Coordinates of C-alpha atoms in Angstrom, one line a residue:
M1 CA -76.9 -2.9 30.0
P2 CA -77.3 -3.2 26.1
E3 CA -76.0 -6.3 25.1
R4 CA -72.0 -6.8 23.7
V5 CA -71.9 -6.5 20.3
T6 CA -70.8 -10.1 18.8
L7 CA -68.7 -11.3 16.0
E8 CA -72.4 -12.9 15.0
D9 CA -73.9 -9.7 14.9
V10 CA -71.3 -8.3 12.7
A11 CA -72.0 -11.4 10.0
Q12 CA -75.5 -10.8 10.4
A13 CA -75.2 -7.0 9.5
A14 CA -72.5 -7.5 6.8
G15 CA -74.3 -9.6 5.4
V16 CA -71.7 -12.5 5.3
S17 CA -70.6 -15.7 7.4
K18 CA -69.0 -15.7 10.3
A19 CA -65.9 -16.9 9.2
T20 CA -65.0 -14.6 6.8
A21 CA -65.8 -11.4 9.1
S22 CA -63.1 -13.6 11.2
K23 CA -60.6 -12.9 8.5
V24 CA -61.6 -9.9 7.6
L25 CA -61.1 -9.1 12.0
N26 CA -57.9 -11.0 11.8
G27 CA -56.5 -9.6 8.7
R28 CA -56.6 -12.7 6.8
P29 CA -56.1 -13.1 3.3
N30 CA -58.1 -14.6 0.5
V31 CA -61.3 -12.0 1.3
D32 CA -62.5 -9.8 -1.8
P33 CA -61.8 -6.2 -0.8
R34 CA -65.4 -5.3 -1.5
T35 CA -67.1 -7.6 0.6
R36 CA -63.5 -6.5 3.2
R37 CA -64.2 -2.5 3.0
R38 CA -68.1 -3.6 4.3
V39 CA -67.2 -6.0 7.2
E40 CA -64.9 -3.0 8.4
E41 CA -67.5 -0.1 7.8
T42 CA -69.7 -2.8 9.3
I43 CA -67.7 -3.4 12.9
S44 CA -66.9 0.5 13.1
A45 CA -70.4 0.8 13.1
L46 CA -71.4 -1.5 15.5
G47 CA -68.7 -0.5 17.7
Y48 CA -67.6 -3.7 17.8
V49 CA -64.5 -4.6 20.5
P50 CA -63.4 -8.2 20.3
S51 CA -63.1 -10.1 23.9
T52 CA -60.2 -12.0 24.0
G53 CA -57.9 -8.5 23.4
P54 CA -55.3 -7.1 20.8
R55 CA -55.0 -9.5 18.1
E56 CA -51.1 -10.7 17.3
P57 CA -49.2 -9.4 15.2
Q58 CA -48.3 -10.6 11.6
A59 CA -45.8 -13.0 11.5
D60 CA -43.3 -12.9 8.5
A61 CA -44.5 -14.2 4.9
V62 CA -44.6 -17.8 4.9
V63 CA -45.9 -20.2 2.5
E64 CA -46.4 -23.2 3.4
V65 CA -45.2 -26.4 0.7
V66 CA -45.9 -29.9 1.0
F67 CA -44.9 -33.1 -1.3
D68 CA -46.1 -36.1 -1.3
S69 CA -42.2 -37.5 -1.5
M70 CA -38.8 -36.1 -2.2
V71 CA -37.5 -39.0 -3.7
S72 CA -37.5 -38.0 -7.0
M73 CA -35.8 -35.4 -9.3
Y74 CA -39.2 -33.7 -10.1
S75 CA -39.9 -33.1 -6.8
L76 CA -36.6 -31.4 -6.3
Q77 CA -37.4 -29.3 -9.8
V78 CA -40.4 -28.2 -8.3
L79 CA -39.0 -26.9 -5.5
N80 CA -36.5 -25.2 -7.0
G81 CA -38.9 -22.9 -9.1
I82 CA -40.8 -22.4 -5.8
L83 CA -38.3 -21.2 -4.1
T84 CA -37.0 -18.6 -7.3
A85 CA -40.2 -17.2 -6.8
A86 CA -40.6 -16.8 -3.5
R87 CA -37.3 -15.0 -3.8
G88 CA -38.3 -12.3 -5.7
L89 CA -41.7 -11.8 -3.8
G90 CA -39.9 -11.6 -0.5
V91 CA -41.7 -14.9 1.0
E92 CA -40.4 -17.8 3.0
V93 CA -41.1 -21.3 2.2
S94 CA -41.4 -24.3 5.0
V95 CA -41.2 -27.9 3.3
D96 CA -43.7 -30.7 4.6
V97 CA -44.0 -34.7 2.9
L98 CA -47.2 -36.2 4.1
D99 CA -47.1 -38.3 6.6
R100 CA -49.1 -41.6 5.6
G101 CA -48.8 -42.4 9.3
G102 CA -51.6 -40.0 10.0
G103 CA -51.2 -37.9 13.5
T104 CA -52.2 -34.6 14.3
A105 CA -49.0 -33.1 13.4
T106 CA -49.5 -34.9 9.7
P107 CA -50.0 -32.3 6.8
L108 CA -52.9 -31.1 5.8
S109 CA -54.8 -32.4 8.6
D110 CA -57.4 -30.4 10.7
A111 CA -55.4 -29.4 13.2
W112 CA -51.9 -28.9 11.2
L113 CA -54.1 -26.3 9.0
G114 CA -55.1 -24.4 12.3
R115 CA -51.7 -24.3 13.5
A116 CA -50.8 -23.0 9.7
A117 CA -53.6 -20.4 10.3
A118 CA -53.0 -19.2 13.8
R119 CA -49.3 -18.7 12.4
H120 CA -50.4 -16.5 9.8
R121 CA -48.8 -18.6 7.0
L122 CA -50.1 -17.1 3.2
G123 CA -51.6 -20.7 2.3
V124 CA -50.5 -23.5 1.2
I125 CA -49.1 -25.0 -2.0
V126 CA -49.3 -28.9 -2.6
V127 CA -47.6 -30.9 -5.6
S128 CA -48.6 -35.1 -6.5
L129 CA -51.6 -34.3 -3.7
A130 CA -55.3 -35.5 -3.8
L131 CA -57.4 -33.3 -1.8
T132 CA -60.4 -34.1 0.0
A133 CA -63.1 -31.4 0.1
G134 CA -63.3 -31.9 3.4
Q135 CA -59.0 -30.1 3.4
V136 CA -60.2 -27.8 0.7
R137 CA -63.4 -26.4 2.6
T138 CA -61.0 -26.4 5.7
V139 CA -58.3 -24.1 4.2
E140 CA -60.8 -21.9 2.7
E141 CA -62.2 -21.2 6.4
L142 CA -59.4 -20.8 8.1
G143 CA -58.5 -18.2 4.9
L144 CA -55.8 -19.8 4.0
A145 CA -55.1 -19.4 -0.1
L146 CA -54.6 -22.9 -1.7
V147 CA -52.8 -24.1 -5.0
S148 CA -52.2 -27.7 -6.0
V149 CA -49.2 -28.3 -8.5
D150 CA -50.1 -31.8 -10.5
L151 CA -53.2 -32.2 -8.7
T152 CA -53.8 -36.5 -8.3
G153 CA -57.2 -35.9 -7.9
P154 CA -60.8 -34.2 -9.0
L155 CA -59.8 -30.3 -9.6
G156 CA -62.7 -28.5 -8.3
A157 CA -63.7 -25.8 -9.9
G158 CA -62.6 -23.1 -7.2
L159 CA -59.0 -24.6 -6.0
A160 CA -55.7 -23.1 -7.8
S161 CA -53.6 -25.7 -10.1
V162 CA -50.6 -25.6 -11.9
A163 CA -50.1 -28.7 -14.1
S164 CA -48.4 -29.5 -17.9
T165 CA -50.3 -30.3 -21.2
N166 CA -50.1 -33.8 -20.2
F167 CA -52.5 -35.2 -23.1
A168 CA -50.1 -33.5 -25.3
G169 CA -47.3 -34.5 -24.3
G170 CA -48.2 -38.2 -24.0
T171 CA -49.5 -37.5 -28.2
Q172 CA -46.2 -36.5 -29.2
A173 CA -44.4 -39.1 -27.7
T174 CA -46.8 -41.7 -29.1
E175 CA -46.5 -39.9 -32.7
H176 CA -42.9 -39.6 -32.3
L177 CA -42.1 -44.0 -32.4
V178 CA -45.0 -44.4 -35.1
A179 CA -43.6 -42.1 -37.6
L180 CA -40.5 -44.3 -37.0
G181 CA -42.7 -47.2 -38.0
H182 CA -43.8 -49.0 -34.3
R183 CA -47.1 -50.1 -34.3
R184 CA -46.5 -52.3 -31.5
I185 CA -46.3 -49.4 -28.9
G186 CA -45.7 -50.3 -24.5
F187 CA -47.5 -47.9 -22.6
A188 CA -45.5 -47.6 -18.6
G189 CA -47.3 -46.0 -16.4
L190 CA -48.0 -43.9 -13.0
P191 CA -50.5 -45.3 -10.5
A192 CA -53.3 -45.4 -12.7
D193 CA -55.5 -43.0 -10.2
I194 CA -53.3 -40.2 -10.6
A195 CA -54.9 -37.5 -13.3
A196 CA -51.9 -37.5 -15.2
S197 CA -50.7 -40.2 -16.4
R198 CA -54.4 -40.5 -17.4
E199 CA -54.3 -38.0 -19.4
R200 CA -50.8 -39.2 -20.9
L201 CA -52.2 -42.4 -21.5
H202 CA -55.0 -40.7 -23.3
G203 CA -52.7 -38.7 -25.3
Y204 CA -50.5 -42.2 -26.7
R205 CA -54.6 -44.3 -27.1
N206 CA -55.3 -41.0 -29.2
A207 CA -52.1 -40.8 -31.3
L208 CA -52.4 -44.7 -32.4
E209 CA -56.4 -44.4 -33.0
M210 CA -54.9 -41.1 -35.2
A211 CA -52.3 -44.0 -37.0
G212 CA -55.0 -45.8 -37.2
I213 CA -53.1 -48.3 -34.8
E214 CA -55.4 -50.6 -32.7
A215 CA -54.7 -49.8 -29.3
D216 CA -53.9 -53.8 -27.5
P217 CA -55.1 -53.8 -23.6
A218 CA -51.9 -56.3 -23.0
L219 CA -49.5 -53.2 -24.0
V220 CA -50.9 -51.3 -21.2
V221 CA -49.3 -51.6 -17.6
H222 CA -49.4 -49.2 -14.7
G223 CA -46.3 -48.8 -11.8
G224 CA -44.8 -46.1 -9.9
F225 CA -42.2 -43.1 -10.6
T226 CA -39.5 -45.2 -10.0
P227 CA -36.9 -46.9 -11.9
D228 CA -37.3 -49.8 -9.7
A229 CA -41.1 -50.0 -10.8
G230 CA -40.8 -49.3 -15.0
C231 CA -37.7 -51.8 -14.6
R232 CA -40.7 -54.3 -13.1
M233 CA -43.1 -53.2 -15.6
A234 CA -40.5 -53.3 -18.6
L235 CA -40.4 -57.0 -18.0
D236 CA -44.5 -57.6 -18.1
L237 CA -44.6 -56.0 -21.7
L238 CA -41.4 -57.1 -22.8
C239 CA -42.1 -61.0 -22.7
L240 CA -45.1 -60.8 -23.8
P241 CA -45.5 -63.3 -26.6
D242 CA -45.7 -60.7 -28.6
P243 CA -44.1 -58.0 -26.9
P244 CA -43.3 -53.8 -28.2
T245 CA -40.6 -52.8 -29.7
A246 CA -41.4 -49.3 -28.0
I247 CA -42.0 -48.2 -24.7
F248 CA -43.3 -44.9 -23.4
A249 CA -42.7 -44.5 -19.8
A250 CA -45.2 -42.4 -17.9
C251 CA -42.2 -40.6 -15.9
D252 CA -38.8 -40.3 -16.8
G253 CA -37.8 -42.2 -13.7
A254 CA -39.8 -45.3 -14.8
A255 CA -37.7 -44.5 -18.1
F256 CA -34.8 -45.2 -17.1
G257 CA -36.5 -48.8 -15.2
V258 CA -37.1 -49.7 -18.9
F259 CA -32.7 -49.0 -19.5
E260 CA -32.4 -51.6 -16.6
A261 CA -35.3 -53.9 -17.9
A262 CA -33.8 -53.9 -21.6
R263 CA -30.4 -54.5 -20.6
R264 CA -31.3 -57.4 -18.5
L265 CA -32.8 -59.3 -21.5
G266 CA -29.7 -58.7 -23.9
R267 CA -32.4 -55.9 -26.1
R268 CA -29.9 -53.7 -27.4
V269 CA -31.5 -49.3 -27.5
P270 CA -32.0 -48.3 -29.5
Q271 CA -31.6 -51.0 -32.3
E272 CA -34.0 -53.6 -30.6
L273 CA -36.0 -51.2 -28.4
S274 CA -37.2 -47.5 -29.1
I275 CA -37.9 -45.7 -25.4
V276 CA -39.3 -43.0 -24.7
G277 CA -39.5 -40.8 -21.2
F278 CA -41.6 -37.8 -19.5
D279 CA -40.1 -34.9 -17.3
D280 CA -36.2 -34.3 -19.0
V281 CA -35.4 -34.0 -15.3
E282 CA -31.4 -33.4 -15.8
P283 CA -30.1 -37.2 -15.6
A284 CA -32.1 -37.9 -18.9
Q285 CA -29.3 -36.4 -21.1
W286 CA -27.0 -38.8 -19.4
S287 CA -28.1 -42.6 -19.9
S288 CA -26.8 -45.3 -22.0
P289 CA -28.4 -43.5 -25.0
P290 CA -29.2 -40.7 -23.9
L291 CA -33.0 -40.2 -23.3
T292 CA -35.4 -39.0 -25.6
T293 CA -38.0 -37.3 -23.7
V294 CA -41.1 -35.2 -22.9
H295 CA -40.0 -31.7 -22.0
Q296 CA -42.3 -30.3 -19.1
P297 CA -41.2 -27.4 -17.5
I298 CA -41.4 -28.4 -14.0
A299 CA -39.5 -25.5 -11.5
D300 CA -41.6 -22.4 -14.2
M301 CA -45.0 -25.2 -13.1
G302 CA -43.4 -24.4 -9.4
R303 CA -42.6 -20.4 -9.8
V304 CA -46.4 -20.4 -11.8
A305 CA -48.0 -22.0 -8.4
M306 CA -45.9 -19.1 -6.4
R307 CA -47.2 -16.1 -7.9
T308 CA -50.6 -17.5 -8.5
L309 CA -50.4 -18.0 -4.1
H310 CA -48.8 -14.6 -3.5
T311 CA -51.8 -13.2 -5.7
L312 CA -54.9 -15.1 -4.4
A313 CA -53.3 -14.3 -0.8
R314 CA -52.9 -10.6 -1.6
G315 CA -56.9 -11.5 -2.3
E316 CA -56.9 -10.8 -5.5
T317 CA -58.1 -12.8 -8.5
P318 CA -55.3 -14.7 -10.7
D319 CA -55.3 -14.5 -14.9
S320 CA -56.6 -17.9 -14.7
L321 CA -56.9 -20.4 -11.8
H322 CA -56.2 -23.1 -13.8
V323 CA -53.0 -22.9 -15.5
Q324 CA -51.3 -25.9 -18.3
L325 CA -47.6 -25.3 -19.5
A326 CA -47.1 -26.4 -22.8
T327 CA -44.9 -29.4 -23.5
R328 CA -42.5 -30.1 -26.3
L329 CA -41.1 -33.5 -27.4
V330 CA -36.7 -34.0 -26.7
V331 CA -35.6 -36.0 -29.1
R332 CA -32.0 -37.6 -28.3
S333 CA -30.4 -40.9 -29.2
S334 CA -33.1 -43.8 -27.4
T335 CA -35.8 -44.1 -30.2
A336 CA -35.1 -45.2 -33.8
P337 CA -36.9 -47.3 -36.0
P338 CA -38.2 -50.7 -35.3
P339 CA -36.0 -53.8 -36.3

């Protein structure tokens, strides 16, 4: 009796990996159409029959979205864009938040990704998260599409990503303050390991250098996304022996905290302290005074991420794996010439 043909035999005959052959057999996306045809023809030619019986029918099209947190307006606006695009594509969205407590149910763990693949999810969108090489490799082996919004770690050549022009935005914000006459400009950044914060800091330094202003390391601090973090950073800056006359906060949440620090110290905004943010979330126009900030198209980033993932899930190649959407400065009433 001839030996039964195995999936490994199919993979070897088709010149692909066993993981790729498994993707084709299970109807998983993210396989080049020519490769898919070759594997299917090999399965037919060898008479391969799966030992596990009929395959589970495809479930509804669902995309998993994992956020670092959901406490900011930024996250909500990204989600709004993702949901808008998903409705147009006929895709459902399942939302999760990274659980730093660990355990098998932790989003992006091997067990969690395995369940996502078993449920025939189209793929995963991660927002403001760092991915390990192991996670990226596991996602690829499982045949899931993967897109990152505002990736916080190394980019990786094959990882699809969507972000804004953070460097240009940091330059725009600082150039605005320089044009008003400010020379002592503080930078209240996000955590230093976040790529977007580093890019905005590079833009800040670039604008100072172009204006012939020597950057003072004492004027650069790092904290977080929240008003509380922004307030702490601003208090540190404003209590220096030679404090800044303006502060560029790397996100609007931190900028709102700068307002509070100025209030506590009796510094009038913008007469004695100018403030610029980054994001242009809706509350920015309702602060007192309204916040000058760098607008990044946050909802559009979510829409592009969903469309890119949908394209990858169909086994097609998007126009660009790495998309950066343009920023622009929105001048309101929180900036003025220095006293």
